[in-house]
Amino acid sequence: MICFMAWFVAACCCLLMVMAVSSKRCRSSSSSSSCSSSSCVVSGGHGYGPRSYPVIGCLVAFYRNRRRLLDWYTEMLAASPTQTIVVDRLGARRTVVTANPANVEHILKGNFGNYPKGKPFTDVLGDLLGMGIFNVDGELWHAQRKLVSHEFSARALRELELTVLEAEAQDRLVPSLGAAAARGGRDGIVDMQDVLRRFAFDVICRVSLGVDPGCLDPALPAPRLAAAFDTAAGIIARRGAAPVAAVWKVKRALDIGSERRLREEVKVIHEAVMGLIRSRRKERALVNGNGVDDGARSDLLSRMIECGYPDEAIRDMVISFIMAGRDTTSSALTWFFWLLMRHRDVEAEVLEEIESARRERGADEVEGFDLDDFRKMRVLHAALCETMRLYPPVAWDSKHAAEDDVLPDGTLVGRGDRVTYFQYGMGRMEPIWGADAAEFSLDRWLSLPHDASFAAPAASAAAGVSPFKYPVFQGGPRTCLGKEMAFVQMKFVASAVLRRFELRPVDESRTPLFLPLLTAHMAGGLNVTVRHRPKTAATASGGAAGGFN
């Protein structure tokens, strides 16, 4: 092992020397390609992309822009005539990155079978997600997709979500924000991102596992399971962003550093979920043995046990759903509240729509909104869609080509190449969204036909826009099954919070950093002061938005 480590250190030193020489050459050389301090976009036989060198590829440019990768990629995509670039990285397969909707449709639908997630992707996530639906391809994926599609369409699960949302908001979210408002001043500052993540974790655990971790309850200690998910997700994200994949693979083989920590955290997660599965099986056996119907539980874990799946398969599926549901909605809501604080006119429109929906229910109606109420909220829906256009919960998604292919824009794809569609960059492409692509504007959504966008029960989660232009929920066969549940949760939280509280940023001048981990986060959180919103006549007579006082 000592000899191996010595070789590894020597190789790293040689690599750094090559990087230094290459960096100097890049600064001193002149060429016909467009080049700036932040990126070099060159035209060549392999297409547009960052400046590359033999052996090390674009490692120099990648290292220089490591703290601004999203903006760097967006700049290169905007400069490319096809909104597609090719990236050659040391130790990694050739990568095609695109923000071209025609390419996205080809990858996700037109030639779907040629673009599985692939082994490089599943290797990164495999230690945590195992053989869950988000980390498998082929027949195993089809089987899980069929099962999950049935469960997500079940009325019982949707009713469970609304019940859980209302209980979690009534018992924890609103009292927590109310206590902050009562404290006032610096004592009343809360990190909304943290609050929303805790809320989402409680909700997804109650819907998926049928247990309440009490993550948002200030009287309880922080759950070990939540901390394990946080740590594991962060380490996995760094795996995916590593410029040289061999580094984390060596650390895993030697069981050192972050990889050893990951193994420990994954063990905590696996043991907790497996313990619940065994406990639920015993409970089910006991209930059935007494001749009582076992239909009382509607959570995903119980329903999958009922379907006869083995324990490890259930474990992996449940972990996948927790990972998908715990941070995506909280990420979107964090940016939603920040954008509304920057656009008070939009906040006023959203609030008026919520109050109007309450008035339509009747002055003495105190129950919460139902699914039909949420589907009619065009302004709130548009504000959420626009938020996720600029700040998607997942910044990019990758597939790996099974065979050689040619994308609609003419880009050649080789077998084994990584092909990435870049949601963050797509939301900023003027060819897609127009000259105001960088602006937060609801008009681009509200100008769409009402009937096609919002009225029908099966309304598109993207408000009538092509999922290949707006792939926040993917598209084609892998379209997110939980998109309607996600919108219900986001609208529920937005309604419950906005009707009661005014949020004001602690630092008005701050522009937060978008941090693309497995799910994107706001670096440093969203620190706000909370104030009770002055009651209007409608508010005073209309009851509580979430079905509680």
Coordinates of C-alpha atoms in Angstrom, one line a residue:
M1 CA 0.0 0.0 0.0
I2 CA 2.9 2.4 0.8
C3 CA 4.4 1.8 -2.7
F4 CA 1.0 2.4 -4.2
M5 CA 0.5 5.7 -2.3
A6 CA 4.0 6.9 -3.3
W7 CA 3.2 6.2 -6.9
F8 CA -0.1 8.0 -6.6
V9 CA 1.5 11.1 -5.1
A10 CA 4.2 11.1 -7.8
A11 CA 1.6 10.9 -10.5
C12 CA -0.4 13.8 -9.0
C13 CA 2.8 15.9 -8.8
C14 CA 3.5 15.2 -12.5
L15 CA -0.1 16.1 -13.3
L16 CA 0.2 19.4 -11.6
M17 CA 3.4 20.2 -13.5
V18 CA 1.6 19.5 -16.8
M19 CA -1.3 21.7 -15.7
A20 CA 1.0 24.6 -14.9
V21 CA 2.8 24.3 -18.3
S22 CA -0.4 24.0 -20.1
S23 CA -1.9 26.9 -18.3
K24 CA 1.1 29.1 -19.2
R25 CA 0.8 28.0 -22.9
C26 CA -2.9 28.9 -22.8
R27 CA -2.2 32.4 -21.5
S28 CA 0.6 33.1 -23.9
S29 CA -0.8 31.6 -27.1
S30 CA -2.9 33.5 -29.5
S31 CA -5.4 31.8 -31.8
S32 CA -8.5 32.5 -34.0
S33 CA -10.8 31.0 -31.4
S34 CA -12.8 33.1 -29.0
C35 CA -11.0 33.1 -25.6
S36 CA -11.5 34.9 -22.3
S37 CA -10.2 34.6 -18.8
S38 CA -13.2 32.5 -17.9
S39 CA -13.6 30.2 -20.8
C40 CA -12.0 29.2 -24.2
V41 CA -14.5 28.1 -26.8
V42 CA -12.7 26.6 -29.8
S43 CA -13.9 25.3 -33.2
G44 CA -12.5 22.0 -34.3
G45 CA -13.3 18.6 -35.7
H46 CA -14.8 17.5 -32.4
G47 CA -17.1 20.5 -32.0
Y48 CA -17.3 23.5 -29.7
G49 CA -16.0 23.2 -26.2
P50 CA -13.3 24.2 -23.8
R51 CA -9.6 24.3 -24.9
S52 CA -8.2 20.8 -24.6
Y53 CA -4.7 19.3 -24.6
P54 CA -3.3 15.9 -25.1
V55 CA -3.6 13.5 -22.1
I56 CA -5.1 16.1 -19.7
G57 CA -7.9 17.3 -21.9
C58 CA -9.6 20.4 -20.6
L59 CA -8.4 19.9 -17.0
V60 CA -6.7 23.3 -17.0
A61 CA -9.9 25.2 -18.0
F62 CA -12.0 23.0 -15.7
Y63 CA -9.7 23.8 -12.7
R64 CA -9.8 27.5 -13.4
N65 CA -13.6 27.5 -13.5
R66 CA -14.2 25.0 -10.8
R67 CA -15.9 27.6 -8.6
R68 CA -18.2 28.8 -11.4
L69 CA -18.9 25.7 -13.5
L70 CA -22.5 26.4 -14.1
D71 CA -21.9 29.9 -15.5
W72 CA -18.9 28.6 -17.5
Y73 CA -20.9 25.9 -19.2
T74 CA -23.7 28.3 -19.9
E75 CA -21.3 30.8 -21.5
M76 CA -19.9 28.1 -23.8
L77 CA -23.3 26.8 -24.7
A78 CA -24.5 30.3 -25.5
A79 CA -21.5 30.8 -27.7
S80 CA -22.0 27.6 -29.6
P81 CA -24.1 27.9 -32.8
T82 CA -25.9 24.7 -31.8
Q83 CA -26.1 25.2 -28.1
T84 CA -24.0 22.0 -27.7
I85 CA -20.4 21.6 -26.6
V86 CA -18.0 18.7 -26.3
V87 CA -15.8 18.3 -23.2
D88 CA -12.7 16.1 -22.9
R89 CA -11.7 15.5 -19.3
L90 CA -8.8 13.5 -17.9
G91 CA -9.8 10.1 -16.9
A92 CA -13.4 10.5 -18.1
R93 CA -15.3 9.6 -21.3
R94 CA -15.9 12.2 -23.9
T95 CA -18.9 14.3 -22.8
V96 CA -21.4 16.0 -25.0
V97 CA -23.3 18.8 -23.1
T98 CA -26.4 20.3 -24.8
A99 CA -29.0 23.0 -24.2
N100 CA -30.7 22.3 -27.5
P101 CA -34.3 21.2 -27.1
A102 CA -34.2 19.0 -30.3
N103 CA -31.3 17.1 -28.8
V104 CA -33.0 16.7 -25.5
E105 CA -36.1 15.3 -27.2
H106 CA -33.9 12.9 -29.1
I107 CA -32.1 11.7 -25.9
L108 CA -35.2 11.4 -23.7
K109 CA -37.7 10.2 -26.3
G110 CA -36.7 9.8 -29.9
N111 CA -33.8 7.4 -29.3
F112 CA -34.5 6.7 -25.7
G113 CA -33.2 3.1 -25.8
N114 CA -29.8 4.3 -26.8
Y115 CA -29.4 6.6 -23.8
P116 CA -29.5 4.7 -20.5
K117 CA -28.0 6.1 -17.4
G118 CA -25.1 3.8 -17.9
K119 CA -22.5 2.2 -15.6
P120 CA -20.4 5.4 -14.9
F121 CA -23.5 7.1 -13.5
T122 CA -24.7 4.1 -11.5
D123 CA -21.2 3.6 -10.1
V124 CA -21.3 7.1 -8.6
L125 CA -24.7 6.7 -7.0
G126 CA -24.7 2.9 -6.4
D127 CA -23.4 2.8 -2.8
L128 CA -26.4 4.9 -1.7
L129 CA -29.2 4.2 -4.1
G130 CA -28.3 0.5 -4.9
M131 CA -30.7 -0.9 -7.4
G132 CA -33.5 1.7 -6.9
I133 CA -35.5 3.1 -9.7
F134 CA -33.3 6.2 -10.2
N135 CA -30.1 4.1 -10.6
V136 CA -31.1 1.3 -12.9
D137 CA -31.8 0.7 -16.6
G138 CA -33.5 -1.9 -18.7
E139 CA -36.0 -4.5 -17.5
L140 CA -35.4 -3.7 -13.8
W141 CA -36.2 -0.1 -14.4
H142 CA -39.3 -1.0 -16.4
A143 CA -40.6 -3.3 -13.6
Q144 CA -40.1 -0.6 -10.9
R145 CA -41.5 2.1 -13.1
K146 CA -44.7 0.1 -13.7
L147 CA -45.1 -0.5 -9.9
V148 CA -44.4 3.0 -8.9
S149 CA -46.6 4.5 -11.7
H150 CA -49.5 2.5 -10.2
E151 CA -48.8 3.6 -6.7
F152 CA -48.5 7.3 -7.6
S153 CA -51.8 7.2 -9.4
A154 CA -53.5 5.7 -6.4
R155 CA -56.0 8.0 -4.7
A156 CA -55.0 6.8 -1.3
L157 CA -51.4 8.0 -1.7
R158 CA -52.5 11.5 -2.8
E159 CA -54.9 11.7 0.0
L160 CA -52.1 10.6 2.4
E161 CA -49.9 13.4 1.1
L162 CA -52.5 16.1 1.7
T163 CA -53.2 14.7 5.2
V164 CA -49.5 14.7 6.0
L165 CA -48.9 18.2 4.6
E166 CA -51.8 19.6 6.7
A167 CA -50.6 17.9 9.9
E168 CA -47.0 18.9 9.4
A169 CA -47.9 22.5 8.6
Q170 CA -50.3 22.8 11.5
D171 CA -48.2 21.2 14.1
R172 CA -44.7 22.4 13.1
L173 CA -44.2 24.7 10.2
V174 CA -46.6 27.5 11.1
P175 CA -45.9 27.4 14.8
S176 CA -42.1 27.5 14.1
L177 CA -42.4 30.6 11.9
G178 CA -44.9 32.1 14.3
A179 CA -42.5 31.8 17.2
A180 CA -39.8 33.5 15.1
A181 CA -42.1 36.3 14.3
A182 CA -43.0 36.7 18.0
R183 CA -39.3 36.9 19.0
G184 CA -38.5 39.6 16.4
G185 CA -35.2 41.2 15.7
R186 CA -32.1 39.1 15.4
D187 CA -33.6 36.5 17.6
G188 CA -36.3 36.0 15.1
I189 CA -34.0 35.2 12.1
V190 CA -34.5 31.8 10.5
D191 CA -32.9 30.0 7.7
M192 CA -35.8 29.2 5.4
Q193 CA -33.8 26.7 3.4
D194 CA -33.2 24.7 6.6
V195 CA -36.8 25.0 7.7
L196 CA -38.1 23.9 4.3
R197 CA -35.6 21.0 4.1
R198 CA -36.7 19.7 7.5
F199 CA -40.3 20.1 6.6
A200 CA -39.8 18.2 3.3
F201 CA -37.9 15.4 5.1
D202 CA -40.7 14.9 7.6
V203 CA -43.3 14.8 4.8
I204 CA -41.4 12.4 2.6
C205 CA -40.6 10.0 5.5
R206 CA -44.2 10.0 6.6
V207 CA -45.4 9.3 3.0
S208 CA -42.7 6.9 2.0
L209 CA -42.0 5.1 5.3
G210 CA -45.0 5.7 7.4
V211 CA -42.9 7.1 10.3
D212 CA -42.5 10.7 11.6
P213 CA -38.8 11.6 12.2
G214 CA -39.9 15.0 13.8
C215 CA -37.1 16.8 12.0
L216 CA -38.9 20.2 12.3
D217 CA -39.9 19.7 15.9
P218 CA -37.6 22.0 18.0
A219 CA -38.3 19.9 21.1
L220 CA -36.6 16.8 19.5
P221 CA -33.0 16.3 18.7
A222 CA -32.0 16.3 15.0
P223 CA -32.7 12.8 13.6
R224 CA -29.6 10.7 12.9
L225 CA -31.2 9.5 9.7
A226 CA -31.6 13.0 8.3
A227 CA -27.9 13.8 9.1
A228 CA -26.8 10.6 7.4
F229 CA -28.8 11.5 4.2
D230 CA -27.2 15.0 4.2
T231 CA -23.7 13.7 4.6
A232 CA -24.1 10.9 2.1
A233 CA -25.7 13.1 -0.5
G234 CA -22.9 15.7 -0.2
I235 CA -20.1 13.1 -0.7
I236 CA -21.9 11.5 -3.6
A237 CA -22.3 14.9 -5.3
R238 CA -18.6 15.6 -4.9
R239 CA -17.9 12.2 -6.6
G240 CA -19.9 13.3 -9.6
A241 CA -18.2 16.7 -9.8
A242 CA -14.7 15.4 -9.3
P243 CA -12.4 16.3 -12.3
V244 CA -10.7 12.9 -12.0
A245 CA -12.9 10.0 -11.0
A246 CA -10.0 7.8 -10.2
V247 CA -9.3 9.8 -7.0
W248 CA -12.6 8.9 -5.3
K249 CA -12.3 5.3 -6.6
V250 CA -8.9 4.9 -5.0
K251 CA -10.2 6.4 -1.7
R252 CA -13.0 4.0 -1.8
A253 CA -10.7 1.0 -2.4
L254 CA -8.5 2.1 0.5
D255 CA -11.5 3.0 2.7
I256 CA -10.1 6.4 3.6
G257 CA -11.3 10.0 4.0
S258 CA -14.7 10.9 2.6
E259 CA -15.3 7.4 1.1
R260 CA -15.0 5.8 4.5
R261 CA -17.4 8.4 5.9
L262 CA -19.8 7.6 3.1
R263 CA -19.7 3.9 3.9
E264 CA -20.5 4.7 7.5
E265 CA -23.4 7.0 6.7
V266 CA -24.9 4.6 4.1
K267 CA -24.7 1.9 6.8
V268 CA -26.8 4.1 9.1
I269 CA -29.4 4.6 6.3
H270 CA -29.6 1.0 5.3
E271 CA -29.9 -0.2 8.9
A272 CA -32.7 2.3 9.6
V273 CA -34.7 1.5 6.5
M274 CA -34.2 -2.3 6.9
G275 CA -35.3 -2.1 10.5
L276 CA -38.5 -0.4 9.4
I277 CA -39.1 -3.0 6.8
R278 CA -38.7 -5.9 9.2
S279 CA -40.9 -4.1 11.8
R280 CA -43.6 -3.5 9.2
R281 CA -43.6 -7.1 8.0
K282 CA -44.1 -8.3 11.6
E283 CA -46.9 -5.8 12.1
R284 CA -48.6 -6.9 8.9
A285 CA -48.2 -10.6 9.9
L286 CA -49.7 -9.9 13.4
V287 CA -52.6 -7.9 12.0
N288 CA -53.4 -10.5 9.3
G289 CA -53.1 -13.3 11.9
N290 CA -55.9 -11.6 13.8
G291 CA -58.1 -11.6 10.7
V292 CA -58.0 -7.8 10.4
D293 CA -57.7 -6.1 7.1
D294 CA -54.2 -4.6 6.5
G295 CA -55.5 -1.7 4.5
A296 CA -55.0 1.0 7.1
R297 CA -51.5 2.0 6.0
S298 CA -51.1 3.8 2.7
D299 CA -47.4 4.7 2.8
L300 CA -45.1 3.5 0.0
L301 CA -43.2 1.0 2.1
S302 CA -46.4 -0.8 3.3
R303 CA -47.7 -0.9 -0.3
M304 CA -44.5 -2.4 -1.7
I305 CA -44.5 -5.0 1.1
E306 CA -48.0 -5.9 0.0
C307 CA -46.9 -6.3 -3.6
G308 CA -44.4 -9.0 -2.4
Y309 CA -41.1 -7.3 -3.2
P310 CA -38.0 -8.5 -1.4
D311 CA -36.5 -6.5 1.4
E312 CA -33.5 -5.1 -0.4
A313 CA -35.5 -4.1 -3.4
I314 CA -37.9 -2.2 -1.1
R315 CA -35.0 -0.6 0.7
D316 CA -33.4 0.7 -2.5
M317 CA -36.7 2.0 -3.9
V318 CA -37.6 3.8 -0.6
I319 CA -34.2 5.4 -0.3
S320 CA -34.5 6.6 -3.9
F321 CA -37.8 8.3 -3.2
I322 CA -36.5 9.9 0.0
M323 CA -33.6 11.3 -2.0
A324 CA -35.9 12.5 -4.7
G325 CA -38.5 14.1 -2.5
R326 CA -36.5 15.5 0.4
D327 CA -34.5 18.2 -1.4
T328 CA -36.2 18.9 -4.7
T329 CA -39.3 20.7 -3.4
S330 CA -37.4 22.5 -0.6
S331 CA -34.8 23.7 -3.1
A332 CA -37.5 25.1 -5.5
L333 CA -39.4 26.7 -2.6
T334 CA -36.2 28.3 -1.2
W335 CA -35.5 30.1 -4.5
F336 CA -39.3 30.8 -4.9
F337 CA -39.4 32.7 -1.6
W338 CA -36.2 34.5 -2.4
L339 CA -37.5 35.6 -5.8
L340 CA -40.8 36.8 -4.4
M341 CA -38.8 38.9 -1.9
R342 CA -37.1 40.5 -4.8
H343 CA -40.3 40.9 -6.8
R344 CA -43.0 42.1 -4.3
D345 CA -45.4 42.8 -7.2
V346 CA -45.4 39.1 -8.0
E347 CA -45.8 38.2 -4.4
A348 CA -48.9 40.5 -4.3
E349 CA -50.4 38.7 -7.3
V350 CA -49.8 35.3 -5.8
L351 CA -51.3 36.3 -2.5
E352 CA -54.3 37.8 -4.1
E353 CA -54.9 34.5 -6.1
I354 CA -54.6 32.5 -2.9
E355 CA -57.1 34.8 -1.1
S356 CA -59.4 34.7 -4.1
A357 CA -59.5 30.9 -4.0
R358 CA -60.4 31.1 -0.3
R359 CA -63.3 33.5 -1.0
E360 CA -64.6 31.1 -3.7
R361 CA -64.8 28.4 -1.0
G362 CA -67.0 30.6 1.2
A363 CA -66.4 33.0 4.1
D364 CA -66.9 30.3 6.8
E365 CA -65.0 27.6 5.0
V366 CA -62.0 26.6 7.1
E367 CA -60.8 23.4 5.4
G368 CA -57.6 23.3 3.3
F369 CA -57.4 23.5 -0.5
D370 CA -58.0 20.3 -2.5
L371 CA -56.3 19.2 -5.7
D372 CA -58.8 21.0 -7.9
D373 CA -58.1 24.3 -6.0
F374 CA -54.4 24.0 -6.6
R375 CA -54.8 23.2 -10.3
K376 CA -56.7 26.5 -10.7
M377 CA -53.9 28.6 -9.2
R378 CA -52.4 29.9 -12.5
V379 CA -50.3 32.7 -11.0
L380 CA -48.8 30.6 -8.2
H381 CA -48.2 27.8 -10.7
A382 CA -46.5 30.2 -13.1
A383 CA -44.3 31.6 -10.3
L384 CA -43.1 28.1 -9.4
C385 CA -42.4 27.2 -13.0
E386 CA -40.5 30.4 -13.5
T387 CA -38.5 29.8 -10.4
M388 CA -37.5 26.3 -11.5
R389 CA -36.6 27.6 -15.0
L390 CA -33.9 29.8 -13.5
Y391 CA -33.1 27.6 -10.5
P392 CA -33.9 24.0 -11.3
P393 CA -33.7 21.6 -8.4
V394 CA -31.4 19.4 -10.6
A395 CA -28.9 21.5 -12.6
W396 CA -28.0 18.7 -15.2
D397 CA -28.7 15.1 -16.0
S398 CA -26.5 12.6 -17.9
K399 CA -27.0 9.5 -19.9
H400 CA -24.4 7.3 -21.6
A401 CA -24.7 6.2 -25.2
A402 CA -25.1 2.5 -25.8
E403 CA -24.2 2.8 -29.5
D404 CA -22.8 5.4 -31.9
D405 CA -25.4 8.1 -32.8
V406 CA -25.8 11.6 -34.3
L407 CA -27.8 14.2 -32.5
P408 CA -30.3 16.3 -34.5
D409 CA -27.9 19.3 -34.5
G410 CA -25.2 17.1 -36.2
T411 CA -23.1 16.4 -33.1
L412 CA -21.5 13.0 -33.3
V413 CA -21.9 10.7 -30.2
G414 CA -19.6 7.7 -29.7
R415 CA -20.5 4.5 -27.9
G416 CA -19.9 5.1 -24.2
D417 CA -19.9 8.9 -24.5
R418 CA -21.6 10.8 -21.7
V419 CA -24.4 12.9 -23.0
T420 CA -25.7 15.6 -20.6
Y421 CA -28.6 18.0 -21.0
F422 CA -28.1 21.1 -18.9
Q423 CA -31.3 22.4 -17.3
Y424 CA -29.6 25.3 -15.6
G425 CA -28.1 26.6 -18.9
M426 CA -31.3 25.9 -20.9
G427 CA -33.2 28.3 -18.6
R428 CA -30.8 31.0 -19.6
M429 CA -30.7 30.4 -23.4
E430 CA -32.1 33.4 -25.4
P431 CA -32.8 31.1 -28.4
I432 CA -35.2 29.2 -26.2
W433 CA -36.8 31.9 -24.0
G434 CA -36.1 35.1 -25.8
A435 CA -34.2 38.3 -25.1
D436 CA -35.5 38.4 -21.5
A437 CA -34.3 34.9 -20.7
A438 CA -32.4 36.1 -17.7
E439 CA -35.4 37.9 -16.2
F440 CA -38.0 36.6 -13.7
S441 CA -41.2 37.0 -15.6
L442 CA -44.5 35.3 -15.2
D443 CA -45.8 36.5 -18.6
R444 CA -44.1 33.7 -20.5
W445 CA -46.3 31.3 -18.6
L446 CA -49.5 33.3 -18.1
S447 CA -49.7 34.0 -21.9
L448 CA -50.3 30.3 -22.6
P449 CA -53.8 29.1 -23.3
H450 CA -55.6 28.6 -20.0
D451 CA -57.4 25.3 -20.9
A452 CA -54.2 23.7 -22.3
S453 CA -52.1 24.7 -19.3
F454 CA -54.0 24.6 -16.1
A455 CA -57.6 23.6 -16.2
A456 CA -57.5 19.9 -17.0
P457 CA -56.7 17.4 -14.2
A458 CA -53.8 16.0 -16.2
A459 CA -52.3 19.5 -16.8
S460 CA -48.7 19.6 -17.7
A461 CA -46.4 20.3 -14.7
A462 CA -44.5 22.7 -17.0
A463 CA -47.6 24.7 -17.7
G464 CA -48.0 23.7 -21.3
V465 CA -44.4 24.1 -22.3
S466 CA -42.6 21.3 -24.0
P467 CA -40.7 19.1 -21.5
F468 CA -37.8 19.1 -23.9
K469 CA -37.6 22.9 -23.7
Y470 CA -38.1 22.8 -20.0
P471 CA -36.8 19.4 -18.8
V472 CA -37.1 20.1 -15.1
F473 CA -39.1 16.9 -14.7
Q474 CA -37.3 15.1 -17.5
G475 CA -39.5 14.0 -20.4
G476 CA -40.4 10.9 -22.4
P477 CA -40.5 7.5 -20.7
R478 CA -38.6 8.8 -17.7
T479 CA -40.8 11.7 -17.0
C480 CA -41.0 12.3 -13.2
L481 CA -43.9 10.4 -11.7
G482 CA -44.0 12.6 -8.6
K483 CA -44.3 15.9 -10.5
E484 CA -48.0 16.5 -9.5
M485 CA -47.3 15.6 -5.9
A486 CA -44.3 18.0 -5.9
F487 CA -46.5 20.8 -7.2
V488 CA -49.2 20.1 -4.6
Q489 CA -46.6 20.2 -1.8
M490 CA -45.0 23.5 -3.1
K491 CA -48.4 25.2 -3.5
F492 CA -49.5 24.0 -0.1
V493 CA -46.4 25.4 1.6
A494 CA -46.5 28.7 -0.4
S495 CA -50.2 29.2 0.5
A496 CA -49.7 28.4 4.2
V497 CA -46.7 30.7 4.6
L498 CA -47.6 33.6 2.4
R499 CA -51.1 34.1 4.0
R500 CA -49.6 34.4 7.4
F501 CA -46.1 35.8 7.2
E502 CA -44.0 38.4 5.5
L503 CA -40.4 37.3 4.9
R504 CA -37.6 39.8 4.6
P505 CA -34.0 38.9 3.7
V506 CA -31.5 39.7 6.4
D507 CA -29.1 41.0 3.6
E508 CA -31.1 42.8 1.0
S509 CA -28.1 43.2 -1.3
R510 CA -27.0 39.6 -1.3
T511 CA -27.3 37.5 -4.5
P512 CA -27.1 33.9 -3.3
L513 CA -24.9 31.3 -5.0
F514 CA -26.6 28.4 -6.7
L515 CA -24.8 25.3 -5.5
P516 CA -25.4 22.2 -7.7
L517 CA -25.1 19.2 -5.5
L518 CA -27.2 16.1 -6.1
T519 CA -30.0 18.5 -5.6
A520 CA -29.2 22.2 -5.9
H521 CA -28.9 24.3 -2.8
M522 CA -28.6 28.0 -1.9
A523 CA -25.1 28.4 -0.6
G524 CA -25.2 29.9 2.9
G525 CA -29.0 29.3 3.2
L526 CA -31.8 31.9 3.1
N527 CA -31.7 33.9 6.3
V528 CA -34.9 35.9 6.8
T529 CA -36.8 37.8 9.4
V530 CA -40.4 36.7 9.8
R531 CA -43.3 39.1 10.5
H532 CA -47.0 38.3 10.9
R533 CA -48.8 39.5 7.8
P534 CA -51.4 42.2 8.6
K535 CA -54.9 40.6 8.3
T536 CA -57.2 41.8 5.5
A537 CA -60.9 41.5 5.8
A538 CA -60.8 38.5 3.6
T539 CA -58.1 36.9 5.6
A540 CA -59.8 37.5 8.9
S541 CA -63.1 35.9 7.7
G542 CA -61.7 33.2 5.4
G543 CA -60.0 30.9 7.8
A544 CA -56.6 29.3 7.4
A545 CA -55.0 28.5 4.0
G546 CA -53.8 25.1 5.1
G547 CA -56.9 24.0 7.0
F548 CA -55.8 25.2 10.5
N549 CA -56.0 28.3 12.7

